[in-house]
PDB file of C-alpha atoms in Angstrom:
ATOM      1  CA  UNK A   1     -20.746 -55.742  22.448  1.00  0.00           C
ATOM      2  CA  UNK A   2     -19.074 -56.421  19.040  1.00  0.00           C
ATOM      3  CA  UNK A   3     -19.114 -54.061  16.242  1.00  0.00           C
ATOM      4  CA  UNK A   4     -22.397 -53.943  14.295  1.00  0.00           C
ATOM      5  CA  UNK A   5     -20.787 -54.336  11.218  1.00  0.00           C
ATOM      6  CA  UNK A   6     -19.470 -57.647  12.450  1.00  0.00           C
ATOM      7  CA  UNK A   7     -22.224 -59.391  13.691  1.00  0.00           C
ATOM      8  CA  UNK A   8     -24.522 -61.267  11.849  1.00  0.00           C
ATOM      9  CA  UNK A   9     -27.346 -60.059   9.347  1.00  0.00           C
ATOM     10  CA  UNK A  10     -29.660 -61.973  11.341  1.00  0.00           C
ATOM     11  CA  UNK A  11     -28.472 -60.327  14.918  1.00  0.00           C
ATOM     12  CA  UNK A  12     -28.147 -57.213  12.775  1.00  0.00           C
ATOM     13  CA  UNK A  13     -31.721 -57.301  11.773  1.00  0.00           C
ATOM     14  CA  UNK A  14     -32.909 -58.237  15.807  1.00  0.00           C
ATOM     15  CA  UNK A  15     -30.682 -55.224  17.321  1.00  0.00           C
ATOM     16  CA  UNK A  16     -32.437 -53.180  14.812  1.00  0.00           C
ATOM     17  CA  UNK A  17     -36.070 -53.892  15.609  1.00  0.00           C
ATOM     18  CA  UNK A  18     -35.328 -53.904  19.148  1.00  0.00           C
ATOM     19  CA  UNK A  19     -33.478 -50.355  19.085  1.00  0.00           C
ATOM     20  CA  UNK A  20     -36.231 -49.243  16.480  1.00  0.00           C
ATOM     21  CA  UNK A  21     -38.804 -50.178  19.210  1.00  0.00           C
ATOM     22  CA  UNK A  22     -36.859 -48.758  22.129  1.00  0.00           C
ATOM     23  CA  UNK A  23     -36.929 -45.411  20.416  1.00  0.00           C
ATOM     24  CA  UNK A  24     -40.583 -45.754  19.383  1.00  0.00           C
ATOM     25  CA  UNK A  25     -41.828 -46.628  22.740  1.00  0.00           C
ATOM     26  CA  UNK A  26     -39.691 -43.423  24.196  1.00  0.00           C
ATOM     27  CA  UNK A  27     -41.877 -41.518  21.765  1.00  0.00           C
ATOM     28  CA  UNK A  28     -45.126 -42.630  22.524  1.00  0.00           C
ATOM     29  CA  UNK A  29     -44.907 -42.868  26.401  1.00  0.00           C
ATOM     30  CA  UNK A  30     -46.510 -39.442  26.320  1.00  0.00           C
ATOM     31  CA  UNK A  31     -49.566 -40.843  24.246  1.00  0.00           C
ATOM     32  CA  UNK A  32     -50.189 -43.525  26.488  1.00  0.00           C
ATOM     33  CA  UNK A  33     -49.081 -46.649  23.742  1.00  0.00           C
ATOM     34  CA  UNK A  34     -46.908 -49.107  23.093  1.00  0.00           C
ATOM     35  CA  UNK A  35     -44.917 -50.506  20.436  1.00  0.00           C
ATOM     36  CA  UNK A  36     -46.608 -53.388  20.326  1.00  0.00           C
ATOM     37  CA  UNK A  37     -49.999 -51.475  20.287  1.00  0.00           C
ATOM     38  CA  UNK A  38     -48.763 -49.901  17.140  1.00  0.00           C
ATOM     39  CA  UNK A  39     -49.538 -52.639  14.195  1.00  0.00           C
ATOM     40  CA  UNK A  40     -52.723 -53.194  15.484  1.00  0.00           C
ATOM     41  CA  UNK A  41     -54.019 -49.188  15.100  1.00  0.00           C
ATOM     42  CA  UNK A  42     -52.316 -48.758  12.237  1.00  0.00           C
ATOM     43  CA  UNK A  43     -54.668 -51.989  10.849  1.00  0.00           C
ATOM     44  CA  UNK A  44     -57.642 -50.510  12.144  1.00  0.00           C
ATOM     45  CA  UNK A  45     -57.483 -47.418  10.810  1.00  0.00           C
ATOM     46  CA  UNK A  46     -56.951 -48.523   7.603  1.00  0.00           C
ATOM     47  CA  UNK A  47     -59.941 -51.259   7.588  1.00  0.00           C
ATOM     48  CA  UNK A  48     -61.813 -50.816  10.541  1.00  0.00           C
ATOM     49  CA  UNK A  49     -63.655 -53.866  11.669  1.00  0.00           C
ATOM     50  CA  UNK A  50     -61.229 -56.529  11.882  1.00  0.00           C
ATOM     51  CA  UNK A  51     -61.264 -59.789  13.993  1.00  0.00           C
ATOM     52  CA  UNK A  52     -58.714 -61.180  15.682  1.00  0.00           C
ATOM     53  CA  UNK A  53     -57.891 -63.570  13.755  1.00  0.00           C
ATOM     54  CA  UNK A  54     -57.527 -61.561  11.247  1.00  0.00           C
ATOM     55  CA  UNK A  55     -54.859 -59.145  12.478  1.00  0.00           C
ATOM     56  CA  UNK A  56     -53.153 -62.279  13.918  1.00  0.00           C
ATOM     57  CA  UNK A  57     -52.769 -62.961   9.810  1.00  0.00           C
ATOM     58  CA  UNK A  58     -51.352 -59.466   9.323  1.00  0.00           C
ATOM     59  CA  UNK A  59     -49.394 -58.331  12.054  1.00  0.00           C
ATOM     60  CA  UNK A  60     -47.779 -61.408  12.049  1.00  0.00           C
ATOM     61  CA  UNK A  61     -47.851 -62.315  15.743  1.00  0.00           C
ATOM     62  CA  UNK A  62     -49.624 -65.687  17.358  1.00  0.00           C
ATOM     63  CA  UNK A  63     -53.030 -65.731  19.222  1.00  0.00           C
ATOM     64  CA  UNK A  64     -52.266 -65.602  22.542  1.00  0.00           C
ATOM     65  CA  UNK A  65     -49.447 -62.796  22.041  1.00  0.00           C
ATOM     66  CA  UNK A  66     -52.912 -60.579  19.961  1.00  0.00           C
ATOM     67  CA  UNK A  67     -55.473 -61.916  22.942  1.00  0.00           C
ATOM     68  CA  UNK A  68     -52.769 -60.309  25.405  1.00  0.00           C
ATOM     69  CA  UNK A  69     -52.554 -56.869  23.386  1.00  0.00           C
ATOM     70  CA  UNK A  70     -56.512 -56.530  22.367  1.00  0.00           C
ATOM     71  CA  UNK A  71     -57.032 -57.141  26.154  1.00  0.00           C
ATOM     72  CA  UNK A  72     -55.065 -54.153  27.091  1.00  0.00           C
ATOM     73  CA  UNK A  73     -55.841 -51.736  24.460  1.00  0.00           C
ATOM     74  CA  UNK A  74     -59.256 -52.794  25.784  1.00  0.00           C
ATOM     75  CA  UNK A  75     -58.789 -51.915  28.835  1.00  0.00           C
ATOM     76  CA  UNK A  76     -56.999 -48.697  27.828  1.00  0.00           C
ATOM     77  CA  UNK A  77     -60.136 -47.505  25.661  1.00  0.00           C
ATOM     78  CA  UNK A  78     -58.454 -48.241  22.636  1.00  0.00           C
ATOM     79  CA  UNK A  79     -60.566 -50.457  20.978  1.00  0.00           C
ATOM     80  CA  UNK A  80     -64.173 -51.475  20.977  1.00  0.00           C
ATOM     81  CA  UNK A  81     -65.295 -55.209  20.251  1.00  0.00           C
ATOM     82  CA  UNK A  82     -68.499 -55.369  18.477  1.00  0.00           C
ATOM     83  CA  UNK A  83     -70.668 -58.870  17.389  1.00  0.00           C
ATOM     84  CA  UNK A  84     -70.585 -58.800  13.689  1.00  0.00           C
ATOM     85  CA  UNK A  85     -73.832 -58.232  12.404  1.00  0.00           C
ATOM     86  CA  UNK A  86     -73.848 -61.113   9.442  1.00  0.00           C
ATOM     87  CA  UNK A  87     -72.471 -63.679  11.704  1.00  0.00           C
ATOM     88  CA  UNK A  88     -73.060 -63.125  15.747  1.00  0.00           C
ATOM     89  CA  UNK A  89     -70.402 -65.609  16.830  1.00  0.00           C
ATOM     90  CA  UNK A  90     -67.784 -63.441  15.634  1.00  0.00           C
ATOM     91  CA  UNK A  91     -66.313 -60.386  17.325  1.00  0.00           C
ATOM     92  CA  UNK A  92     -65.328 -57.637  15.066  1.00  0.00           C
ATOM     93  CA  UNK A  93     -62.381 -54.813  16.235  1.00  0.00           C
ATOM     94  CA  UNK A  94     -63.048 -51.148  16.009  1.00  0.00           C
ATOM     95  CA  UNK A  95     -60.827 -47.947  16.878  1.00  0.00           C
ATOM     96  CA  UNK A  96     -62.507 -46.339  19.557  1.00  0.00           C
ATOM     97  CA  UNK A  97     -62.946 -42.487  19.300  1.00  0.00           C
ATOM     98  CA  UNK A  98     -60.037 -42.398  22.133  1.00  0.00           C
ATOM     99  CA  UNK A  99     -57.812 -44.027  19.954  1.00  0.00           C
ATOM    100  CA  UNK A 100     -58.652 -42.369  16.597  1.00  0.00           C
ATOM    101  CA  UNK A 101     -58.001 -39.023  18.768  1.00  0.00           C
ATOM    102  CA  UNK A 102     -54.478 -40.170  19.353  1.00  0.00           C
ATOM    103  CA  UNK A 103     -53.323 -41.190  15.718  1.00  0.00           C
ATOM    104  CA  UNK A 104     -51.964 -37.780  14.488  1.00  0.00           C
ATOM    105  CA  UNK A 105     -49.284 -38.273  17.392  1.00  0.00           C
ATOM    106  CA  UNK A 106     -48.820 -41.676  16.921  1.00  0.00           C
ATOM    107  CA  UNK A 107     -48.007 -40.816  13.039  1.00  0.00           C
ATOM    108  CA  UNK A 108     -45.542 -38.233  14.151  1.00  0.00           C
ATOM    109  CA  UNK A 109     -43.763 -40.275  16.840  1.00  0.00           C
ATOM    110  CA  UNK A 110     -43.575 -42.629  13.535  1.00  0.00           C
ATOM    111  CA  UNK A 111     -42.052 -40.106  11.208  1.00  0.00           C
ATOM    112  CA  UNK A 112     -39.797 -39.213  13.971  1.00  0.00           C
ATOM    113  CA  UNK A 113     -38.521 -42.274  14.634  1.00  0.00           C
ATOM    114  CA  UNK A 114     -38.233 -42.882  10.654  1.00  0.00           C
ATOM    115  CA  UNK A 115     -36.414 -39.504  10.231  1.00  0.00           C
ATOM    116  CA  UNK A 116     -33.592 -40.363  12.920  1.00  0.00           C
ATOM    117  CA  UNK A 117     -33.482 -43.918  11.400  1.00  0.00           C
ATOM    118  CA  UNK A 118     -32.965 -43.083   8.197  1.00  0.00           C
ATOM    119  CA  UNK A 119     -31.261 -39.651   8.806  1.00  0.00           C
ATOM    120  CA  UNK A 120     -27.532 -41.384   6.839  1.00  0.00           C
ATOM    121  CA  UNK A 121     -30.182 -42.633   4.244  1.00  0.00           C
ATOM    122  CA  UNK A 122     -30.616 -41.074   0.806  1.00  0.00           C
ATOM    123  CA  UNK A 123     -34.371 -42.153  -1.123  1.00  0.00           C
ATOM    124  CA  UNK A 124     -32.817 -44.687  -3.276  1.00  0.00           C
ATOM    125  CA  UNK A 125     -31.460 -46.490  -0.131  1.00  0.00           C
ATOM    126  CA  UNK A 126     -34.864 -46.691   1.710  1.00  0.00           C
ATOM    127  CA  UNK A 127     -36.319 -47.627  -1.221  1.00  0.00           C
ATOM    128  CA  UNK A 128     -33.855 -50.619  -1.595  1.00  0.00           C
ATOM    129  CA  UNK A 129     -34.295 -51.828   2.150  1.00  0.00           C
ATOM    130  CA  UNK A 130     -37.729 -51.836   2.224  1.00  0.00           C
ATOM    131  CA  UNK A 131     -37.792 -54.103  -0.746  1.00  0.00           C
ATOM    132  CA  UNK A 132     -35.420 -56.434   0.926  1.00  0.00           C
ATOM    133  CA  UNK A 133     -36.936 -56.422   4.062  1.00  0.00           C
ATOM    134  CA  UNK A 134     -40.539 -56.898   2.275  1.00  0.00           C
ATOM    135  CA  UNK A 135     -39.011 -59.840   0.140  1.00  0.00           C
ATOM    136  CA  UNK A 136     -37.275 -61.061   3.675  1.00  0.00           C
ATOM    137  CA  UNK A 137     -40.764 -61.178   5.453  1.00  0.00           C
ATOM    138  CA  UNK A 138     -41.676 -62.855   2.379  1.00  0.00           C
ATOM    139  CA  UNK A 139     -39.276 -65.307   2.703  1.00  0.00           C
ATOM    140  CA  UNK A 140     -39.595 -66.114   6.523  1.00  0.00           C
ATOM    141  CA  UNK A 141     -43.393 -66.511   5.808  1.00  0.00           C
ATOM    142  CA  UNK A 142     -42.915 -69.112   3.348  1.00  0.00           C
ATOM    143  CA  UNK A 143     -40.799 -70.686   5.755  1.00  0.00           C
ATOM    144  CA  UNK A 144     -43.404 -70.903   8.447  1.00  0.00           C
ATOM    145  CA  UNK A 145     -45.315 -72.422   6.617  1.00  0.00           C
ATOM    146  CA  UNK A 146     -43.648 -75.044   6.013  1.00  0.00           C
ATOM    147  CA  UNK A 147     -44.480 -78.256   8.125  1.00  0.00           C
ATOM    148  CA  UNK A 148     -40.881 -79.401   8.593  1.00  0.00           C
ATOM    149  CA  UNK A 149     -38.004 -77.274   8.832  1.00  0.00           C
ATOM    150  CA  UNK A 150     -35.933 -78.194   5.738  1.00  0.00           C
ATOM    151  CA  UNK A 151     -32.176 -78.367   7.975  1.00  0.00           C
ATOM    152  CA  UNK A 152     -33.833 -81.097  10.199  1.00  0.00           C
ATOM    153  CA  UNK A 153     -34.376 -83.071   7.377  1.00  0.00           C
ATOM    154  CA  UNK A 154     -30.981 -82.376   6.104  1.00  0.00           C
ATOM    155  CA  UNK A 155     -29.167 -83.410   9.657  1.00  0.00           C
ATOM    156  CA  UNK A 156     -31.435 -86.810   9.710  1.00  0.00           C
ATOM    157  CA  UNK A 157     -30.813 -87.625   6.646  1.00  0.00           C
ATOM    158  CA  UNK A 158     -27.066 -86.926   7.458  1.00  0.00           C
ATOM    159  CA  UNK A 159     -26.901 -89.058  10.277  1.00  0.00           C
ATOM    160  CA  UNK A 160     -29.021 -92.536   8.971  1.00  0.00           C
ATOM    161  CA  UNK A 161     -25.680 -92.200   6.183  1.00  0.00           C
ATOM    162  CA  UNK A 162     -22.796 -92.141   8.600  1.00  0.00           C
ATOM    163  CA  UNK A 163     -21.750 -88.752   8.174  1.00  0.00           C
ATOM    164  CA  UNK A 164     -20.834 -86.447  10.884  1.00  0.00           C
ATOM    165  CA  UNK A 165     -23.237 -83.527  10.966  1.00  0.00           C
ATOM    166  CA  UNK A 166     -20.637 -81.364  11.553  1.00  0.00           C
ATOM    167  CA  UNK A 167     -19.249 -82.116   8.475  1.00  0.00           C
ATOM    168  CA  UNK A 168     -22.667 -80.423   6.618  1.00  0.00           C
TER     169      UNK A 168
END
């Protein structure tokens, strides 16, 4: 493997999730969760009652990828699933006492994780990559949802003219 500092922001920023999750999940093998489990009790404990849908919107991740975790954490005792009471044919999301019993160690396998992260890292620095990772997220959003990815467009357009694509 190259260098870190060579490769490119964009690998930079994958290598960095995936290492990030690799040391969470080495954490939290003692609690019984899972990376992936993560976004979705942190959601719930701050707004109990969610629907799927819902933290689909906020965590970010598609249907069937949220279907696959809920069903687990299910399974695990982590969540309930409850009709809502103001409309039936929706299913509302709730921490089960199981879960809500394991969130103290989930926030310190968190802060760990943050503290070794971040250990070369003074304030000012953190401060300054969460706003461009925020503002990132922000941007990649936007770009979702777009309908047509803008470089396709760009490379069509390109071609109907006679000029190479390479030459972009």
């Amino acid at each position: 493997m190259s260098k870190e500092s060579d490769d490119h922001p964009g690998e930079l920023l994958a290598l960095a999730a995936r290492l990030w999750a690799q040391s969470l999940a080495a954490r939290l093998v003692d609690l019984g969760l899972a990376p992936g489990q993560v976004p979705v009790l942190r959601r719930l404990r701050g707004r109990d009652g969610l629907t799927q849908a819902e933290l689909c919107l906020q965590v970010g991740v598609e249907q069937p990828t949220m279907a696959n975790t809920l069903k687990r954490m299910a399974r695990d005792g982590l969540i309930r699933r409850a009709a809502d009471p103001g409309d039936r044919r929706r299913t509302l999301l709730r921490l089960s006492s199981r879960a809500r019993g394991l969130l103290e160690g989930l926030d310190l396998a968190l802060a760990d994780v943050e503290r070794t992260a971040f250990r070369d890292f003074s304030d000012q620095e953190r401060e300054i990559l969460a706003r461009l990772m925020s503002a990132l997220c922000g941007n990649l959003r936007a770009d979702r949802a777009e309908d047509v990815l803008v470089l396709l467009d760009v490379v069509a357009e390109e071609g109907e003219a006679g000029t190479p694509a390479s030459d972009a």
